[in-house]
Amino acid sequence: MKRGIFITFEGPEGGGKTTQAKRLIARLIEEGHEVIYTREPGGTKTGELIRDILQHDRAGEPIHPETEVFLFAASRSQLVREVIQPALDKGVHVVCDRFADSTTVYQGYGRGFDIDRMIDINAMAIGKAIPDITFLLDVDVDLGFERIHARQKELFTESDRIEREAKAFHQKVRYGYLELAGRWPERFVTLDASQDPDSVTAAVWERVVRVLA
Ligand code: T5A
């Protein structure tokens, strides 16, 4: 059986990953494809519990940067084995909102851990589940946060633990993603996420159609 296509969305805060991932899912279903949406951290019972610890300081104590690396990796390892790899093996396409590159970038470039070490930890967590395409929704840090803050105002929500990091941290994240896209140009598709959502959706679909063909 032909393996499903594995598509990930990555990028700094407020690039529109969730918006675009959900639009892509809707279009794939409309075109008759079998596809699932999942997200990181989370996507399994274990992963959603880990997400709660990571996003909302649920344990009530500071999370050490090393612990953070392994919690993201643990959530991912569970998601791959429970959801992603079985779906791909059955020929189902998978769209994942953030994946291993988020650890390389946020914990590597952002927190300052060795990049190749992050890639090694990811390798153990993901096994054979290497994305076929990764859309990097690149956006200026200020614009991304304008969007996040507008949404928070609308929904009466607050910034999570990582969103509260300093602007310099988020700038390192943006830079890190661009570096990774240069390192793996055959997998990464970098899109200008400051465009209107429909233009980004059209660019995503154009690329996905080529991979499906
Ligand atoms: N993290 C995650 C790590 O540090 N290491 C890891 O290994 C992993 C997996 C996850 C956090 O964890 C960190 C990274 C993150 O800080 P999350 O809650 O899952 O956090 O949030 P994010 O993945 O960052 O997603 P966000 O919801 O914050 O942003 P998105 O998904 O990029 O944006 P989206 O689609 O929700 O849109 C945000 C707002 O902008 C509008 C939308 O309508 C929405 O209101 N919007 C646009 N507006 C104008 N033009 C466009 N093109 C727009 N696109 C969307």
PDB file of C-alpha atoms and ligand atoms in Angstrom:
ATOM      1  CA  MET A   1       0.000   0.000   0.000  1.00  0.00           C
ATOM      2  CA  LYS A   2       1.189   3.522  -0.827  1.00  0.00           C
ATOM      3  CA  ARG A   3       2.200   5.494   2.281  1.00  0.00           C
ATOM      4  CA  GLY A   4       0.122   8.600   3.045  1.00  0.00           C
ATOM      5  CA  ILE A   5       1.676  12.028   2.605  1.00  0.00           C
ATOM      6  CA  PHE A   6       2.924  13.699   5.755  1.00  0.00           C
ATOM      7  CA  ILE A   7       2.563  17.490   5.792  1.00  0.00           C
ATOM      8  CA  THR A   8       3.653  19.753   8.640  1.00  0.00           C
ATOM      9  CA  PHE A   9       3.081  23.455   9.316  1.00  0.00           C
ATOM     10  CA  GLU A  10       5.768  25.364  11.156  1.00  0.00           C
ATOM     11  CA  GLY A  11       6.705  28.940  11.929  1.00  0.00           C
ATOM     12  CA  PRO A  12       6.844  31.695  14.515  1.00  0.00           C
ATOM     13  CA  GLU A  13       3.804  32.659  16.598  1.00  0.00           C
ATOM     14  CA  GLY A  14       0.848  34.059  14.662  1.00  0.00           C
ATOM     15  CA  GLY A  15       1.951  32.923  11.215  1.00  0.00           C
ATOM     16  CA  GLY A  16      -1.426  31.274  10.639  1.00  0.00           C
ATOM     17  CA  LYS A  17      -0.436  27.600  10.928  1.00  0.00           C
ATOM     18  CA  THR A  18      -3.727  26.432  12.429  1.00  0.00           C
ATOM     19  CA  THR A  19      -5.760  28.496   9.961  1.00  0.00           C
ATOM     20  CA  GLN A  20      -3.887  27.045   6.989  1.00  0.00           C
ATOM     21  CA  ALA A  21      -3.708  23.463   8.313  1.00  0.00           C
ATOM     22  CA  LYS A  22      -7.497  23.399   8.777  1.00  0.00           C
ATOM     23  CA  ARG A  23      -8.145  24.906   5.347  1.00  0.00           C
ATOM     24  CA  LEU A  24      -5.874  22.301   3.786  1.00  0.00           C
ATOM     25  CA  ILE A  25      -7.696  19.489   5.570  1.00  0.00           C
ATOM     26  CA  ALA A  26     -11.055  20.806   4.316  1.00  0.00           C
ATOM     27  CA  ARG A  27      -9.773  20.995   0.742  1.00  0.00           C
ATOM     28  CA  LEU A  28      -8.231  17.515   0.835  1.00  0.00           C
ATOM     29  CA  ILE A  29     -11.487  16.028   2.123  1.00  0.00           C
ATOM     30  CA  GLU A  30     -13.447  17.939  -0.537  1.00  0.00           C
ATOM     31  CA  GLU A  31     -11.170  16.396  -3.164  1.00  0.00           C
ATOM     32  CA  GLY A  32     -11.903  12.910  -1.819  1.00  0.00           C
ATOM     33  CA  HIS A  33      -8.697  12.233   0.137  1.00  0.00           C
ATOM     34  CA  GLU A  34      -8.531  10.464   3.468  1.00  0.00           C
ATOM     35  CA  VAL A  35      -6.672  12.752   5.845  1.00  0.00           C
ATOM     36  CA  ILE A  36      -6.280  13.489   9.544  1.00  0.00           C
ATOM     37  CA  TYR A  37      -5.378  16.685  11.389  1.00  0.00           C
ATOM     38  CA  THR A  38      -3.264  16.614  14.507  1.00  0.00           C
ATOM     39  CA  ARG A  39      -1.161  19.043  16.511  1.00  0.00           C
ATOM     40  CA  GLU A  40       1.844  19.360  18.766  1.00  0.00           C
ATOM     41  CA  PRO A  41       2.290  19.317  21.612  1.00  0.00           C
ATOM     42  CA  GLY A  42      -0.753  17.110  22.082  1.00  0.00           C
ATOM     43  CA  GLY A  43      -2.821  14.949  19.766  1.00  0.00           C
ATOM     44  CA  THR A  44      -3.029  11.970  22.169  1.00  0.00           C
ATOM     45  CA  LYS A  45      -4.310  11.711  25.755  1.00  0.00           C
ATOM     46  CA  THR A  46      -0.740  11.610  27.032  1.00  0.00           C
ATOM     47  CA  GLY A  47       0.297  14.428  24.704  1.00  0.00           C
ATOM     48  CA  GLU A  48      -2.593  16.678  25.752  1.00  0.00           C
ATOM     49  CA  LEU A  49      -1.622  16.210  29.432  1.00  0.00           C
ATOM     50  CA  ILE A  50       1.961  17.124  28.553  1.00  0.00           C
ATOM     51  CA  ARG A  51       0.646  20.145  26.603  1.00  0.00           C
ATOM     52  CA  ASP A  52      -1.135  21.343  29.704  1.00  0.00           C
ATOM     53  CA  ILE A  53       2.093  21.163  31.728  1.00  0.00           C
ATOM     54  CA  LEU A  54       4.096  22.932  29.024  1.00  0.00           C
ATOM     55  CA  GLN A  55       1.641  25.686  28.117  1.00  0.00           C
ATOM     56  CA  HIS A  56       0.024  26.515  31.400  1.00  0.00           C
ATOM     57  CA  ASP A  57       2.622  25.722  34.085  1.00  0.00           C
ATOM     58  CA  ARG A  58       0.193  23.084  35.335  1.00  0.00           C
ATOM     59  CA  ALA A  59       2.727  21.519  37.697  1.00  0.00           C
ATOM     60  CA  GLY A  60       3.065  24.851  39.506  1.00  0.00           C
ATOM     61  CA  GLU A  61       6.862  24.989  39.405  1.00  0.00           C
ATOM     62  CA  PRO A  62       9.343  26.349  36.857  1.00  0.00           C
ATOM     63  CA  ILE A  63      10.090  23.928  34.018  1.00  0.00           C
ATOM     64  CA  HIS A  64      13.807  23.527  33.434  1.00  0.00           C
ATOM     65  CA  PRO A  65      14.886  23.986  29.799  1.00  0.00           C
ATOM     66  CA  GLU A  66      16.204  20.396  29.663  1.00  0.00           C
ATOM     67  CA  THR A  67      12.880  19.085  30.986  1.00  0.00           C
ATOM     68  CA  GLU A  68      11.087  21.138  28.358  1.00  0.00           C
ATOM     69  CA  VAL A  69      13.081  19.448  25.567  1.00  0.00           C
ATOM     70  CA  PHE A  70      12.135  15.968  26.777  1.00  0.00           C
ATOM     71  CA  LEU A  71       8.487  16.824  27.419  1.00  0.00           C
ATOM     72  CA  PHE A  72       8.063  18.029  23.825  1.00  0.00           C
ATOM     73  CA  ALA A  73       9.907  14.922  22.607  1.00  0.00           C
ATOM     74  CA  ALA A  74       7.753  12.638  24.793  1.00  0.00           C
ATOM     75  CA  SER A  75       4.525  14.133  23.456  1.00  0.00           C
ATOM     76  CA  ARG A  76       5.847  13.690  19.892  1.00  0.00           C
ATOM     77  CA  SER A  77       6.997  10.122  20.415  1.00  0.00           C
ATOM     78  CA  GLN A  78       3.516   9.141  21.650  1.00  0.00           C
ATOM     79  CA  LEU A  79       1.795  10.981  18.780  1.00  0.00           C
ATOM     80  CA  VAL A  80       3.963   9.324  16.130  1.00  0.00           C
ATOM     81  CA  ARG A  81       3.389   5.802  17.424  1.00  0.00           C
ATOM     82  CA  GLU A  82      -0.282   6.148  18.256  1.00  0.00           C
ATOM     83  CA  VAL A  83      -1.537   8.357  15.448  1.00  0.00           C
ATOM     84  CA  ILE A  84       0.852   9.504  12.709  1.00  0.00           C
ATOM     85  CA  GLN A  85       2.737   6.356  11.695  1.00  0.00           C
ATOM     86  CA  PRO A  86      -0.336   4.047  11.757  1.00  0.00           C
ATOM     87  CA  ALA A  87      -2.244   6.540   9.563  1.00  0.00           C
ATOM     88  CA  LEU A  88       0.612   6.910   7.067  1.00  0.00           C
ATOM     89  CA  ASP A  89       0.995   3.112   6.922  1.00  0.00           C
ATOM     90  CA  LYS A  90      -2.706   2.805   6.002  1.00  0.00           C
ATOM     91  CA  GLY A  91      -2.266   5.322   3.160  1.00  0.00           C
ATOM     92  CA  VAL A  92      -3.997   8.152   5.066  1.00  0.00           C
ATOM     93  CA  HIS A  93      -2.497  11.631   4.685  1.00  0.00           C
ATOM     94  CA  VAL A  94      -1.517  13.462   7.876  1.00  0.00           C
ATOM     95  CA  VAL A  95      -1.457  17.226   8.444  1.00  0.00           C
ATOM     96  CA  CYS A  96       0.329  18.182  11.643  1.00  0.00           C
ATOM     97  CA  ASP A  97       0.265  21.649  13.223  1.00  0.00           C
ATOM     98  CA  ARG A  98       3.920  21.920  14.423  1.00  0.00           C
ATOM     99  CA  PHE A  99       6.252  18.925  14.620  1.00  0.00           C
ATOM    100  CA  ALA A 100       9.913  18.116  15.292  1.00  0.00           C
ATOM    101  CA  ASP A 101      11.297  21.308  13.697  1.00  0.00           C
ATOM    102  CA  SER A 102       9.594  23.269  16.491  1.00  0.00           C
ATOM    103  CA  THR A 103      11.933  21.625  19.034  1.00  0.00           C
ATOM    104  CA  THR A 104      15.007  22.233  16.881  1.00  0.00           C
ATOM    105  CA  VAL A 105      14.056  25.880  16.579  1.00  0.00           C
ATOM    106  CA  TYR A 106      12.426  26.843  19.911  1.00  0.00           C
ATOM    107  CA  GLN A 107      14.659  24.759  22.179  1.00  0.00           C
ATOM    108  CA  GLY A 108      17.737  24.845  19.904  1.00  0.00           C
ATOM    109  CA  TYR A 109      17.872  28.366  18.461  1.00  0.00           C
ATOM    110  CA  GLY A 110      15.581  29.889  21.097  1.00  0.00           C
ATOM    111  CA  ARG A 111      16.885  28.345  24.335  1.00  0.00           C
ATOM    112  CA  GLY A 112      20.420  27.827  23.023  1.00  0.00           C
ATOM    113  CA  PHE A 113      20.739  24.019  23.046  1.00  0.00           C
ATOM    114  CA  ASP A 114      23.020  22.463  20.439  1.00  0.00           C
ATOM    115  CA  ILE A 115      21.086  22.206  17.158  1.00  0.00           C
ATOM    116  CA  ASP A 116      22.400  18.781  16.140  1.00  0.00           C
ATOM    117  CA  ARG A 117      21.594  17.444  19.593  1.00  0.00           C
ATOM    118  CA  MET A 118      17.976  18.573  19.163  1.00  0.00           C
ATOM    119  CA  ILE A 119      17.895  16.869  15.752  1.00  0.00           C
ATOM    120  CA  ASP A 120      19.210  13.634  17.347  1.00  0.00           C
ATOM    121  CA  ILE A 121      16.561  13.720  20.084  1.00  0.00           C
ATOM    122  CA  ASN A 122      13.900  14.327  17.436  1.00  0.00           C
ATOM    123  CA  ALA A 123      15.206  11.375  15.406  1.00  0.00           C
ATOM    124  CA  MET A 124      14.496   9.004  18.284  1.00  0.00           C
ATOM    125  CA  ALA A 125      11.048  10.526  18.867  1.00  0.00           C
ATOM    126  CA  ILE A 126       9.887  10.417  15.244  1.00  0.00           C
ATOM    127  CA  GLY A 127      11.353   7.139  13.927  1.00  0.00           C
ATOM    128  CA  LYS A 128      10.378   6.857  10.247  1.00  0.00           C
ATOM    129  CA  ALA A 129       7.837   9.688  10.365  1.00  0.00           C
ATOM    130  CA  ILE A 130       9.767  12.287   8.397  1.00  0.00           C
ATOM    131  CA  PRO A 131       7.520  14.932   6.814  1.00  0.00           C
ATOM    132  CA  ASP A 132       7.239  15.000   3.022  1.00  0.00           C
ATOM    133  CA  ILE A 133       6.549  18.737   3.016  1.00  0.00           C
ATOM    134  CA  THR A 134       6.966  21.341   5.714  1.00  0.00           C
ATOM    135  CA  PHE A 135       5.287  24.691   5.149  1.00  0.00           C
ATOM    136  CA  LEU A 136       7.189  27.411   6.948  1.00  0.00           C
ATOM    137  CA  LEU A 137       4.773  30.305   7.464  1.00  0.00           C
ATOM    138  CA  ASP A 138       7.321  33.045   7.913  1.00  0.00           C
ATOM    139  CA  VAL A 139       6.126  36.207   9.601  1.00  0.00           C
ATOM    140  CA  ASP A 140       7.714  39.213  11.252  1.00  0.00           C
ATOM    141  CA  VAL A 141       7.638  38.803  15.053  1.00  0.00           C
ATOM    142  CA  ASP A 142       5.706  42.050  15.657  1.00  0.00           C
ATOM    143  CA  LEU A 143       3.058  41.234  13.065  1.00  0.00           C
ATOM    144  CA  GLY A 144       2.665  37.690  14.407  1.00  0.00           C
ATOM    145  CA  PHE A 145       2.116  39.020  17.931  1.00  0.00           C
ATOM    146  CA  GLU A 146      -0.318  41.688  16.716  1.00  0.00           C
ATOM    147  CA  ARG A 147      -2.475  38.840  15.395  1.00  0.00           C
ATOM    148  CA  ILE A 148      -2.083  36.775  18.577  1.00  0.00           C
ATOM    149  CA  HIS A 149      -2.983  39.750  20.779  1.00  0.00           C
ATOM    150  CA  ALA A 150      -6.009  40.628  18.616  1.00  0.00           C
ATOM    151  CA  ARG A 151      -7.242  37.046  18.960  1.00  0.00           C
ATOM    152  CA  GLN A 152      -6.639  37.077  22.732  1.00  0.00           C
ATOM    153  CA  LYS A 153      -8.703  40.267  23.031  1.00  0.00           C
ATOM    154  CA  GLU A 154     -11.504  38.719  21.034  1.00  0.00           C
ATOM    155  CA  LEU A 155     -11.527  35.418  22.958  1.00  0.00           C
ATOM    156  CA  PHE A 156     -10.594  36.815  26.413  1.00  0.00           C
ATOM    157  CA  THR A 157      -7.537  34.519  26.600  1.00  0.00           C
ATOM    158  CA  GLU A 158      -3.974  35.173  27.763  1.00  0.00           C
ATOM    159  CA  SER A 159      -0.469  34.457  26.479  1.00  0.00           C
ATOM    160  CA  ASP A 160       0.901  31.012  27.278  1.00  0.00           C
ATOM    161  CA  ARG A 161       4.297  30.289  28.839  1.00  0.00           C
ATOM    162  CA  ILE A 162       6.295  30.366  25.594  1.00  0.00           C
ATOM    163  CA  GLU A 163       4.411  33.295  24.059  1.00  0.00           C
ATOM    164  CA  ARG A 164       5.487  35.283  27.144  1.00  0.00           C
ATOM    165  CA  GLU A 165       9.186  34.885  26.222  1.00  0.00           C
ATOM    166  CA  ALA A 166      11.047  38.099  25.244  1.00  0.00           C
ATOM    167  CA  LYS A 167      10.951  39.442  21.702  1.00  0.00           C
ATOM    168  CA  ALA A 168      14.651  38.482  21.273  1.00  0.00           C
ATOM    169  CA  PHE A 169      13.717  34.825  21.871  1.00  0.00           C
ATOM    170  CA  HIS A 170      11.031  34.954  19.175  1.00  0.00           C
ATOM    171  CA  GLN A 171      13.428  36.658  16.774  1.00  0.00           C
ATOM    172  CA  LYS A 172      15.885  33.786  17.265  1.00  0.00           C
ATOM    173  CA  VAL A 173      13.021  31.405  16.535  1.00  0.00           C
ATOM    174  CA  ARG A 174      12.216  33.153  13.258  1.00  0.00           C
ATOM    175  CA  TYR A 175      15.891  33.143  12.256  1.00  0.00           C
ATOM    176  CA  GLY A 176      16.216  29.460  13.225  1.00  0.00           C
ATOM    177  CA  TYR A 177      13.341  28.451  10.976  1.00  0.00           C
ATOM    178  CA  LEU A 178      14.882  30.268   8.022  1.00  0.00           C
ATOM    179  CA  GLU A 179      18.178  28.470   8.704  1.00  0.00           C
ATOM    180  CA  LEU A 180      16.454  25.075   8.797  1.00  0.00           C
ATOM    181  CA  ALA A 181      14.629  25.845   5.553  1.00  0.00           C
ATOM    182  CA  GLY A 182      18.052  26.501   3.988  1.00  0.00           C
ATOM    183  CA  ARG A 183      19.409  23.249   5.409  1.00  0.00           C
ATOM    184  CA  TRP A 184      16.553  21.096   4.014  1.00  0.00           C
ATOM    185  CA  PRO A 185      15.340  22.927   0.876  1.00  0.00           C
ATOM    186  CA  GLU A 186      13.823  19.747  -0.609  1.00  0.00           C
ATOM    187  CA  ARG A 187      11.396  19.449   2.333  1.00  0.00           C
ATOM    188  CA  PHE A 188      10.735  23.067   3.337  1.00  0.00           C
ATOM    189  CA  VAL A 189       8.440  25.433   1.451  1.00  0.00           C
ATOM    190  CA  THR A 190       8.802  28.947   2.858  1.00  0.00           C
ATOM    191  CA  LEU A 191       5.763  31.183   2.409  1.00  0.00           C
ATOM    192  CA  ASP A 192       5.342  34.856   3.209  1.00  0.00           C
ATOM    193  CA  ALA A 193       2.691  34.667   5.928  1.00  0.00           C
ATOM    194  CA  SER A 194       2.201  38.443   6.043  1.00  0.00           C
ATOM    195  CA  GLN A 195       0.018  38.036   2.943  1.00  0.00           C
ATOM    196  CA  ASP A 196      -3.746  37.707   3.239  1.00  0.00           C
ATOM    197  CA  PRO A 197      -4.912  34.205   4.290  1.00  0.00           C
ATOM    198  CA  ASP A 198      -6.371  33.348   0.855  1.00  0.00           C
ATOM    199  CA  SER A 199      -3.059  33.975  -0.920  1.00  0.00           C
ATOM    200  CA  VAL A 200      -1.262  31.708   1.563  1.00  0.00           C
ATOM    201  CA  THR A 201      -3.941  29.020   1.108  1.00  0.00           C
ATOM    202  CA  ALA A 202      -3.520  29.160  -2.674  1.00  0.00           C
ATOM    203  CA  ALA A 203       0.278  28.788  -2.398  1.00  0.00           C
ATOM    204  CA  VAL A 204      -0.091  25.815  -0.027  1.00  0.00           C
ATOM    205  CA  TRP A 205      -2.564  24.079  -2.305  1.00  0.00           C
ATOM    206  CA  GLU A 206      -0.431  24.615  -5.403  1.00  0.00           C
ATOM    207  CA  ARG A 207       2.437  22.778  -3.729  1.00  0.00           C
ATOM    208  CA  VAL A 208       0.295  19.988  -2.262  1.00  0.00           C
ATOM    209  CA  VAL A 209      -1.263  19.258  -5.659  1.00  0.00           C
ATOM    210  CA  ARG A 210       2.230  18.720  -7.085  1.00  0.00           C
ATOM    211  CA  VAL A 211       3.123  16.269  -4.327  1.00  0.00           C
ATOM    212  CA  LEU A 212      -0.175  14.373  -4.693  1.00  0.00           C
ATOM    213  CA  ALA A 213       0.288  14.020  -8.470  1.00  0.00           C
TER     214      ALA A 213
HETATM  215  N1  T5A B   1       6.736  24.621  21.021  1.00  0.00           N
HETATM  216  C1  T5A B   1       6.047  23.654  20.355  1.00  0.00           C
HETATM  217  C2  T5A B   1       8.067  24.455  21.396  1.00  0.00           C
HETATM  218  O1  T5A B   1       8.645  25.321  22.052  1.00  0.00           O
HETATM  219  N2  T5A B   1       8.691  23.295  21.042  1.00  0.00           N
HETATM  220  C3  T5A B   1       8.063  22.280  20.385  1.00  0.00           C
HETATM  221  O2  T5A B   1       8.674  21.235  20.098  1.00  0.00           O
HETATM  222  C4  T5A B   1       6.672  22.468  20.020  1.00  0.00           C
HETATM  223  C5  T5A B   1       5.926  21.388  19.284  1.00  0.00           C
HETATM  224  C6  T5A B   1       2.617  25.791  20.993  1.00  0.00           C
HETATM  225  C7  T5A B   1       3.811  26.457  21.643  1.00  0.00           C
HETATM  226  O3  T5A B   1       4.777  25.499  21.963  1.00  0.00           O
HETATM  227  C8  T5A B   1       6.015  25.853  21.395  1.00  0.00           C
HETATM  228  C9  T5A B   1       5.685  26.764  20.237  1.00  0.00           C
HETATM  229  C10 T5A B   1       4.445  27.477  20.719  1.00  0.00           C
HETATM  230  O4  T5A B   1       4.826  28.601  21.476  1.00  0.00           O
HETATM  231  P1  T5A B   1       0.214  26.601  20.343  1.00  0.00           P
HETATM  232  O5  T5A B   1      -0.838  27.059  21.294  1.00  0.00           O
HETATM  233  O6  T5A B   1       0.026  25.270  19.724  1.00  0.00           O
HETATM  234  O7  T5A B   1       1.602  26.709  21.033  1.00  0.00           O
HETATM  235  O8  T5A B   1       0.315  27.765  19.362  1.00  0.00           O
HETATM  236  P2  T5A B   1       1.052  27.985  18.010  1.00  0.00           P
HETATM  237  O9  T5A B   1       1.409  26.687  17.381  1.00  0.00           O
HETATM  238  O10 T5A B   1       2.145  28.970  18.178  1.00  0.00           O
HETATM  239  O11 T5A B   1      -0.130  28.594  17.172  1.00  0.00           O
HETATM  240  P3  T5A B   1      -0.878  29.951  17.282  1.00  0.00           P
HETATM  241  O12 T5A B   1      -2.330  29.645  17.379  1.00  0.00           O
HETATM  242  O13 T5A B   1      -0.322  30.834  18.317  1.00  0.00           O
HETATM  243  O14 T5A B   1      -0.569  30.594  15.898  1.00  0.00           O
HETATM  244  P4  T5A B   1      -0.814  30.076  14.438  1.00  0.00           P
HETATM  245  O15 T5A B   1      -1.387  28.696  14.410  1.00  0.00           O
HETATM  246  O16 T5A B   1       0.394  30.332  13.656  1.00  0.00           O
HETATM  247  O17 T5A B   1      -1.925  31.096  13.924  1.00  0.00           O
HETATM  248  P5  T5A B   1      -3.512  30.946  13.775  1.00  0.00           P
HETATM  249  O18 T5A B   1      -3.842  30.287  12.524  1.00  0.00           O
HETATM  250  O19 T5A B   1      -4.073  30.396  15.037  1.00  0.00           O
HETATM  251  O20 T5A B   1      -3.852  32.472  13.623  1.00  0.00           O
HETATM  252  C11 T5A B   1      -3.654  33.401  14.680  1.00  0.00           C
HETATM  253  C12 T5A B   1      -4.567  34.607  14.413  1.00  0.00           C
HETATM  254  O21 T5A B   1      -4.144  35.273  13.224  1.00  0.00           O
HETATM  255  C13 T5A B   1      -5.186  35.290  12.251  1.00  0.00           C
HETATM  256  C14 T5A B   1      -6.157  34.186  12.649  1.00  0.00           C
HETATM  257  O22 T5A B   1      -7.454  34.458  12.221  1.00  0.00           O
HETATM  258  C15 T5A B   1      -6.037  34.201  14.180  1.00  0.00           C
HETATM  259  O23 T5A B   1      -6.860  35.175  14.738  1.00  0.00           O
HETATM  260  N3  T5A B   1      -4.531  35.038  10.945  1.00  0.00           N
HETATM  261  C16 T5A B   1      -4.288  35.999  10.043  1.00  0.00           C
HETATM  262  N4  T5A B   1      -4.555  37.324  10.027  1.00  0.00           N
HETATM  263  C17 T5A B   1      -4.152  38.011   8.935  1.00  0.00           C
HETATM  264  N5  T5A B   1      -3.518  37.458   7.865  1.00  0.00           N
HETATM  265  C18 T5A B   1      -3.232  36.141   7.840  1.00  0.00           C
HETATM  266  N6  T5A B   1      -2.586  35.600   6.796  1.00  0.00           N
HETATM  267  C19 T5A B   1      -3.623  35.358   8.974  1.00  0.00           C
HETATM  268  N7  T5A B   1      -3.482  34.034   9.278  1.00  0.00           N
HETATM  269  C20 T5A B   1      -4.044  33.866  10.490  1.00  0.00           C
END
